[in-house]
Amino acid sequence: MSLNTLSRWLPFLNWPRPELALLKGEFWAGMTVGLMLVPQGVAYAALAGMPLVTGIYASLVPALVAVLFSASTRLGVGPTALTSLLIGASLTGLAEPGSAQWVAMAAWMAILSGLLQLVMGLARFGWLLNLVTSPVLSGFTQAAALLILSSQLGALTGLRSDLGALWTTPSLGHFDLTAAAFGLGSLVLLIVARRLRPGFPAAIVVLGAAGAVSWALGYAEADGAVVGALPAGLPSFYWPGALPWSSFSALVMPVLVVTLVSFLETASSAKVDSQRSGERWNENQDLIGQGLAKISSGLCGSFATSASFSRSAINLYAGARSGWATVFAIALVLVVLLWLTPALYHVPQSVLAAVVVTAVTSLIKPGSFVRLWRISRIEAVISGVTFGLTLATAPRMYWGVLVGLLMNLSHFLYQRLHPRIIEVGLHPDGSLRDRHLWQLPALAPHLLALRMDAELDFASSSALERRVMDHLGLHPDVVHVCLLAQPINRIDVTGVETFANLVSTLRARTGTLHLSGLKLPVEQVLRRAGVLEPGPGLAMYRTDAEALLALQQLPGPAHNASDGVADSQKARAD
């Protein structure tokens, strides 16, 4: 096996050699990300309903596996808010949060999602990501962000009871005021730090300060909600055991959505990384790397991971140049896991909620709906429906993505089935434009000149045939049809049959089908089908100018377009 082939499957072989100057910069970038990774990992584990230490597990082995086998080496892989919310919402009602059954089902979600991504990467199916458009993803992401915020409000404000009891009997007695002070105070500090110093690891500083204050006040001894004891040491191998068929079938849809959404998170970060590096994004290799990371996370007893856009951006902002920065970040997580987990004991859980809220507020962008409405109202409606259904169907919020995806594919199919077909005329400036829009005369008597801006395949061929036949039926004097074929770059069997039908119809009317600017790939298919044989009823021209000269010689009344089109050699496609 050649070195190039080996490095394609093992991307870490392409890393730069570890020189002192390089490692110095990578060290500080890794420390910056690592100091964010620990508090976010613990906070996102709570969001997923998992034991808090599994958030650190998900920041260790999966991050190492991802950076070794992914093409994008500067991504901040680990727990993310969106993926954690999907896991917690999907398992709601199937098990008790934090229980052994819950952990087993979350691990299975990570393993199955990882296997699916791994197979997609090996089969080079990364192109499937193009099926999910930006409007669908934007609608789902913003709805999910609102759900995350609502899920954290109780912990953030120290609410001891449910909202129903608070609404019935409003009282400060429903709140733990100390927890509220910790949570809201941390939230303010984190937001201010993000605005003033975006690259500063404020989360770990706020977490440490809150833990120290909590310890000094004896908050844990007063039955305050704190992180509590976390087991130290490396994660051990975990096998979730067999699932009953009912539980397995309940995970099918969540696994598909977690696979899709988590890799779209990866795509958003990887595209920024590839633009910075000036290299093409290898989505298939990243599918392999992310799939292996998820599998390793499940086998550590943790939950599905993804690439965090915020941590990836900070990694780039801090000057990371390779995967060595991630290795240093992982080393910091390892140190915390081995020796520093007792330091997290006194951290109030309301501070973890503040970390989550700060992370997801950047996902809420109401202005994107207004901007989308200005660009495309149909896609704005698709985004709005995705947004509304995601909120309405929570906790089974994957229906929002699926319906949005179905609407988007339906819109795409409708456009393919209704291609833009215009009758052209010669504009005074010498270009060929929509004859009816610009109120232009016909190119020649007894002629229908059309341009179809689409491929001639099973989706569009019936529209072309219908347009020609309807016109011929309404205008019995028309015996010539000119197809400006330059926009047509592909044809399939259905398109060949449609083409043959048009030729036969015009021959029966003793007319001619004129073809202008036929591209070579299309011409080759038509010649293999035997429908371009020389004979009456078919005329071919290499350019539109050549076709115009021939069409204006057709018998009939004199053609007078305008004074500005005397030289038809200057005609050009619109």
PDB file of N, CA and C in Angstrom, residues 20 101 113 134 194 264 274 309 331 356 367 411 428 494:
ATOM      1  N   LEU A  20       9.167  22.548  17.885  1.00  0.00           N
ATOM      2  CA  LEU A  20       8.938  23.351  19.087  1.00  0.00           C
ATOM      3  C   LEU A  20       8.085  24.582  18.801  1.00  0.00           C
ATOM      4  N   GLN A 101     -30.884   1.967  32.266  1.00  0.00           N
ATOM      5  CA  GLN A 101     -31.560   1.770  30.980  1.00  0.00           C
ATOM      6  C   GLN A 101     -31.380   2.985  30.081  1.00  0.00           C
ATOM      7  N   SER A 113     -25.729   5.431  15.421  1.00  0.00           N
ATOM      8  CA  SER A 113     -25.486   6.634  14.624  1.00  0.00           C
ATOM      9  C   SER A 113     -24.072   6.628  14.054  1.00  0.00           C
ATOM     10  N   SER A 134     -30.284  24.863   3.789  1.00  0.00           N
ATOM     11  CA  SER A 134     -30.065  25.821   4.876  1.00  0.00           C
ATOM     12  C   SER A 134     -31.365  26.265   5.539  1.00  0.00           C
ATOM     13  N   ARG A 194     -18.169  36.866  26.623  1.00  0.00           N
ATOM     14  CA  ARG A 194     -18.226  36.474  25.208  1.00  0.00           C
ATOM     15  C   ARG A 194     -18.184  37.694  24.299  1.00  0.00           C
ATOM     16  N   LEU A 264     -24.458  17.665  10.141  1.00  0.00           N
ATOM     17  CA  LEU A 264     -24.641  19.013   9.609  1.00  0.00           C
ATOM     18  C   LEU A 264     -23.938  20.031  10.499  1.00  0.00           C
ATOM     19  N   SER A 274     -12.084  24.467   6.073  1.00  0.00           N
ATOM     20  CA  SER A 274     -11.531  24.264   4.727  1.00  0.00           C
ATOM     21  C   SER A 274     -11.317  25.585   4.004  1.00  0.00           C
ATOM     22  N   PHE A 309     -19.558  24.112  16.765  1.00  0.00           N
ATOM     23  CA  PHE A 309     -19.185  25.258  15.950  1.00  0.00           C
ATOM     24  C   PHE A 309     -18.445  26.293  16.792  1.00  0.00           C
ATOM     25  N   ALA A 331      -5.457  16.249  26.407  1.00  0.00           N
ATOM     26  CA  ALA A 331      -4.561  16.033  27.553  1.00  0.00           C
ATOM     27  C   ALA A 331      -5.062  16.785  28.775  1.00  0.00           C
ATOM     28  N   VAL A 356     -24.973  26.303  29.378  1.00  0.00           N
ATOM     29  CA  VAL A 356     -25.767  25.833  28.241  1.00  0.00           C
ATOM     30  C   VAL A 356     -26.505  26.991  27.587  1.00  0.00           C
ATOM     31  N   GLY A 367     -33.727  37.382  12.678  1.00  0.00           N
ATOM     32  CA  GLY A 367     -33.564  38.112  11.426  1.00  0.00           C
ATOM     33  C   GLY A 367     -33.369  37.215  10.221  1.00  0.00           C
ATOM     34  N   HIS A 411     -40.670  20.535  -3.185  1.00  0.00           N
ATOM     35  CA  HIS A 411     -40.447  21.791  -3.910  1.00  0.00           C
ATOM     36  C   HIS A 411     -39.425  21.600  -5.031  1.00  0.00           C
ATOM     37  N   PRO A 428     -33.913  44.031 -29.610  1.00  0.00           N
ATOM     38  CA  PRO A 428     -33.138  45.047 -30.349  1.00  0.00           C
ATOM     39  C   PRO A 428     -31.659  45.084 -29.997  1.00  0.00           C
ATOM     40  N   THR A 494     -36.006   8.751 -21.449  1.00  0.00           N
ATOM     41  CA  THR A 494     -37.292   9.433 -21.620  1.00  0.00           C
ATOM     42  C   THR A 494     -37.136  10.663 -22.495  1.00  0.00           C
TER      43      THR A 494
END
